[in-house]
mmCIF file of C-alpha atoms in Angstrom:
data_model
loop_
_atom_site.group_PDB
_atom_site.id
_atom_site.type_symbol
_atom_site.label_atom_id
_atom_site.label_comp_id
_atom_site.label_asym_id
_atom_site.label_seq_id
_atom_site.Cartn_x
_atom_site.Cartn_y
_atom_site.Cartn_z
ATOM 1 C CA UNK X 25 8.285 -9.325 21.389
ATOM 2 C CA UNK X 26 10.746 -10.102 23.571
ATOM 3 C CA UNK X 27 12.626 -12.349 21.233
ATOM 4 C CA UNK X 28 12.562 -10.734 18.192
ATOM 5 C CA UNK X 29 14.050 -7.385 20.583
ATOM 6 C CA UNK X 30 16.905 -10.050 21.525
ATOM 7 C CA UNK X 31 17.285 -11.538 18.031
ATOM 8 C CA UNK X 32 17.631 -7.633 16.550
ATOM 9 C CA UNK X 33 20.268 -6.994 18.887
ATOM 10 C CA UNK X 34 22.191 -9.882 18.087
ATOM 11 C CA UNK X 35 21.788 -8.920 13.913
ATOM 12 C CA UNK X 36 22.881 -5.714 15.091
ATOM 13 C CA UNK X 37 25.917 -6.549 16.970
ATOM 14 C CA UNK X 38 27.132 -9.133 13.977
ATOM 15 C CA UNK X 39 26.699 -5.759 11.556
ATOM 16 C CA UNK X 40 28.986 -3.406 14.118
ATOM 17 C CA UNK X 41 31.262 -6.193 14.370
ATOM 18 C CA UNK X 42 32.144 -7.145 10.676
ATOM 19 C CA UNK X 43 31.562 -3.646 9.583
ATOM 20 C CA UNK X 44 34.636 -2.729 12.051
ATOM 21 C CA UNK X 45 36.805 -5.446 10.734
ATOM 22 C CA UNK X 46 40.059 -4.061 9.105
ATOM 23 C CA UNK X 47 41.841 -6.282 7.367
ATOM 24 C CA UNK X 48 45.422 -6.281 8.252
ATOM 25 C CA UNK X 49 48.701 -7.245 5.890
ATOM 26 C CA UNK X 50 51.077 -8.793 7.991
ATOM 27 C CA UNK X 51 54.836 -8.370 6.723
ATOM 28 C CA UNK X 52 57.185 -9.601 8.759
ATOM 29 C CA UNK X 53 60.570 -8.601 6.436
ATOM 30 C CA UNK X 54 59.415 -5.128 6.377
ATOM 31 C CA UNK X 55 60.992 -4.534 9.381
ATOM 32 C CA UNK X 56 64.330 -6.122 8.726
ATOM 33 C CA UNK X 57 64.402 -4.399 5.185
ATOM 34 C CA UNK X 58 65.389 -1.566 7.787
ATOM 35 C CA UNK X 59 68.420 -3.213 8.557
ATOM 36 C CA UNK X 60 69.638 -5.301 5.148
ATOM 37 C CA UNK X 61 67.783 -2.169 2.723
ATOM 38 C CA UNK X 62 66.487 -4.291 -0.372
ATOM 39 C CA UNK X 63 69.303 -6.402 -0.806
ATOM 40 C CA UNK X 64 72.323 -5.638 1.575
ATOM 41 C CA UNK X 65 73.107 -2.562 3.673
ATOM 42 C CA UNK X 66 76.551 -1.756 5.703
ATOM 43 C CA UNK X 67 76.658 -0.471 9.439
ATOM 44 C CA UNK X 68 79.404 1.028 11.105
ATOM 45 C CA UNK X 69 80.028 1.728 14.634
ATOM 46 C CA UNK X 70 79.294 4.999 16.300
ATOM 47 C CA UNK X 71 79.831 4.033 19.785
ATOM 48 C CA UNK X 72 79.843 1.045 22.301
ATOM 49 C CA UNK X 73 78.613 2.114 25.797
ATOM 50 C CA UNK X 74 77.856 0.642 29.172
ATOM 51 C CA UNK X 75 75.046 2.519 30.849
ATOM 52 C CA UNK X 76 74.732 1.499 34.399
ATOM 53 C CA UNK X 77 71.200 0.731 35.352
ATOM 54 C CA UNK X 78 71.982 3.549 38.403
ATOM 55 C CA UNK X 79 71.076 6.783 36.922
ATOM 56 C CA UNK X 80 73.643 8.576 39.171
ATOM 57 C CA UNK X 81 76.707 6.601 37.881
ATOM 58 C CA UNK X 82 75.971 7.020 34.186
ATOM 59 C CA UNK X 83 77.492 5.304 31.131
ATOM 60 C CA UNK X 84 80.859 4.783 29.911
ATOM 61 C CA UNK X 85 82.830 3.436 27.507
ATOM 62 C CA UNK X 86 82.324 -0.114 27.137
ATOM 63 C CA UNK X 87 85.364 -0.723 24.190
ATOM 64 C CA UNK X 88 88.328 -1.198 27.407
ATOM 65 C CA UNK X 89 86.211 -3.230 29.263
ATOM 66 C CA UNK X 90 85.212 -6.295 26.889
ATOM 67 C CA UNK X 91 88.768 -5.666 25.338
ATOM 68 C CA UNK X 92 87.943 -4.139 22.100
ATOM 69 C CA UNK X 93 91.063 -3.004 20.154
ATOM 70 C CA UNK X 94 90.797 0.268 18.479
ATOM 71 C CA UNK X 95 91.616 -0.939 15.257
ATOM 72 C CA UNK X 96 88.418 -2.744 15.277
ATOM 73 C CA UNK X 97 86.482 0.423 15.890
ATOM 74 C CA UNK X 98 85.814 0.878 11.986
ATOM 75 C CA UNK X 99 84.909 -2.817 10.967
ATOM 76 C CA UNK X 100 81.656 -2.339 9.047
ATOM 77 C CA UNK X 101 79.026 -5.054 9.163
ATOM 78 C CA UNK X 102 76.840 -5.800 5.824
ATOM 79 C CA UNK X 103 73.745 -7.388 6.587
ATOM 80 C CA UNK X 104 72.155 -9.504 3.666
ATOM 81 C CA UNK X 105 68.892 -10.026 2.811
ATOM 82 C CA UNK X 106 68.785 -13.233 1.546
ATOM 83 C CA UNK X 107 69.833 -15.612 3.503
ATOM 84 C CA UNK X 108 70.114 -13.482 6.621
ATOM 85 C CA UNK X 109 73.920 -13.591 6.066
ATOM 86 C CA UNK X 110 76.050 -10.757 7.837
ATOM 87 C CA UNK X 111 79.576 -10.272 6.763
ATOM 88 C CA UNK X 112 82.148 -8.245 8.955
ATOM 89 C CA UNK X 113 84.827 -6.894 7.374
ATOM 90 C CA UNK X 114 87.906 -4.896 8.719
ATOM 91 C CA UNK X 115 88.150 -1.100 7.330
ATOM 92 C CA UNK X 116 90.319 1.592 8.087
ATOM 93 C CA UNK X 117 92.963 0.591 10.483
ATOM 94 C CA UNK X 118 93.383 -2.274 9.967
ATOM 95 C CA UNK X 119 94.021 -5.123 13.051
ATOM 96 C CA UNK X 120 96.135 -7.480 11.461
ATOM 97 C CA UNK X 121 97.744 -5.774 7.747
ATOM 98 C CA UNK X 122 98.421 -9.439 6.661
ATOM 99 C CA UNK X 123 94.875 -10.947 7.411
ATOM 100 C CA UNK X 124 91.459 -10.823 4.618
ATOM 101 C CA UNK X 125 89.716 -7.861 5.305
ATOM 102 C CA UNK X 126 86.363 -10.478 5.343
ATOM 103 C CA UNK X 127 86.843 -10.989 9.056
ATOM 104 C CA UNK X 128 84.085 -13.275 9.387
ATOM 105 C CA UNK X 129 80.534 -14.458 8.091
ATOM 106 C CA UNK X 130 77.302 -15.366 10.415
ATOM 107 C CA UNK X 131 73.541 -15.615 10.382
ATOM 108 C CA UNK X 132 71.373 -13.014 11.985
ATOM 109 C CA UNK X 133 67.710 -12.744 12.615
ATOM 110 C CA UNK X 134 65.073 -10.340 14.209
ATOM 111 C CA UNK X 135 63.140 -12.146 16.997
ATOM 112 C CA UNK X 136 60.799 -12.551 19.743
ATOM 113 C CA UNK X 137 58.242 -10.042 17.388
ATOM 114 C CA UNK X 138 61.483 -7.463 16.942
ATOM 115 C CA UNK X 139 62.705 -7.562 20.562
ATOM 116 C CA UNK X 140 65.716 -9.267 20.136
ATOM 117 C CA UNK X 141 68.691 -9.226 17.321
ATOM 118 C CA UNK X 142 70.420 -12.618 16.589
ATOM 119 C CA UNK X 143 73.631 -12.741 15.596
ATOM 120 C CA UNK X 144 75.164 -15.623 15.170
ATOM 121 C CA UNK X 145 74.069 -17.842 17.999
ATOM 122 C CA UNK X 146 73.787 -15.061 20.527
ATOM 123 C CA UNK X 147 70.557 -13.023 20.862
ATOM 124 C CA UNK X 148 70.566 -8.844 22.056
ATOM 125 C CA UNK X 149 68.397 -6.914 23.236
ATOM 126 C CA UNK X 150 67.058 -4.587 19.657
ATOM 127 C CA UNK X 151 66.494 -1.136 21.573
ATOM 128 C CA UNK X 152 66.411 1.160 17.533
ATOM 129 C CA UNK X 153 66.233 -0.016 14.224
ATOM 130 C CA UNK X 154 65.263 2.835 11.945
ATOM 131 C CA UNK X 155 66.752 3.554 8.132
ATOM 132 C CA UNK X 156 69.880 4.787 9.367
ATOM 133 C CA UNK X 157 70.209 3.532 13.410
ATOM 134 C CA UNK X 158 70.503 0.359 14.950
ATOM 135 C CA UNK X 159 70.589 0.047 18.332
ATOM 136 C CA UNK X 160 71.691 -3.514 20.059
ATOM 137 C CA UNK X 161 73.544 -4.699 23.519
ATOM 138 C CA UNK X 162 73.093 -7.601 26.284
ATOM 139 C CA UNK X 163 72.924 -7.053 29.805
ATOM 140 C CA UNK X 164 75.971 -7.462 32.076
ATOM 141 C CA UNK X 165 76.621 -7.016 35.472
ATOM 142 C CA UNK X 166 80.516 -5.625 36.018
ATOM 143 C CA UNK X 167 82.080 -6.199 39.191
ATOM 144 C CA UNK X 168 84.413 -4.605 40.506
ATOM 145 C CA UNK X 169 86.974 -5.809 44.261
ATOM 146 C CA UNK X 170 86.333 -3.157 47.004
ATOM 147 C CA UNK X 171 88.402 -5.722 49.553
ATOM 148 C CA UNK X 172 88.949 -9.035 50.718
ATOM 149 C CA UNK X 173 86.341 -11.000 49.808
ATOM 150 C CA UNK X 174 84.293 -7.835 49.042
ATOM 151 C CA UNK X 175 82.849 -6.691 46.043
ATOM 152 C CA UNK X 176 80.131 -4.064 44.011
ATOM 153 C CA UNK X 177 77.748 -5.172 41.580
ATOM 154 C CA UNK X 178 76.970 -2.788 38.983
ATOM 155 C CA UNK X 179 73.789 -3.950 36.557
ATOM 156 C CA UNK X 180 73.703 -2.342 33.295
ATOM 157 C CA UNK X 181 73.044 -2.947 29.448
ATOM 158 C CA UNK X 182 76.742 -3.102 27.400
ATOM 159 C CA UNK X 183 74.760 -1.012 23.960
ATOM 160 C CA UNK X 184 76.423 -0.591 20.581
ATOM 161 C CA UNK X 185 75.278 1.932 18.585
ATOM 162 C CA UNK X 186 75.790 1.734 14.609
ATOM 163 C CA UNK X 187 74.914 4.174 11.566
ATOM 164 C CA UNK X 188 74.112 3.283 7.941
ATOM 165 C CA UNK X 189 76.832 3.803 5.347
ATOM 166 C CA UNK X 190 74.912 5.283 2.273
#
């Protein structure tokens, strides 16, 4: 009696289980079809920040810190598809009048199971990727002199934010 109690349970259980089974499509480009649309899609730059991992100092521009011209405040990035190509190109005011506006051509890549943007040979830290958002930076640590031999340490994430161009 025992047994056959023990071998109805385990009938039982092998029922719940497969009955509960859902059968799941993985696609792994669905994701990045966010950021290249079917075929190609262009970003431009809404803003490049530092926020400061202290609450109480805030964010700030990040463009005069890492040097970033203004005229480069425009480029727009197209993102491929295939291949995982991303062309930059130089829009708007224009750095150098003489120069291609094809500033340069890389690889990129969504990694580490969408954590991380790679671009190029350097991976960031993917905070938004929607339709029309993407969200990327690397963390930094600025430091700035106080005195001889004296100095502050401020932690924070350097974060670009870019829109879709429809």
């Amino acid at each position: 009696m025992e047994r056959l109690r023990l071998r109805y349970v385990l009938v039982l259980m092998v029922v719940i289980m497969s009955a509960c089974k859902e059968d799941h499509e993985i696609q792994p480009a669905s994701y990045s079809k966010m950021l290249t649309g079917e075929e190609s899609k262009t970003w431009e730059q809404v803003s490049f920040t530092y926020i400061f991992n202290d609450t109480e100092v805030g964010e700030m521009n990040a463009n005069p810190i890492y040097g970033i011209p203004s005229c480069a405040l425009d480029d727009q990035y197209k993102f491929y598809r295939k291949g995982k190509l991303l062309e930059a190109f130089d829009s708007g005011e224009q750095c150098d009048p003489d120069a291609d506006d094809l500033l340069f051509k890389t690889s990129w890549d969504i990694i580490n199971a969408n954590a991380k943007l790679y671009l190029g040979g350097n991976d960031y830290v993917l905070s938004k990727l929607t339709d029309d958002s993407l969200v990327f930076g690397f963390r930094d640590t600025l430091v700035a002199p106080v005195g001889n031999n004296t100095f502050w340490e401020y932690p924070g994430i350097a974060q670009w934010v870019y829109k879709s161009i429809k």
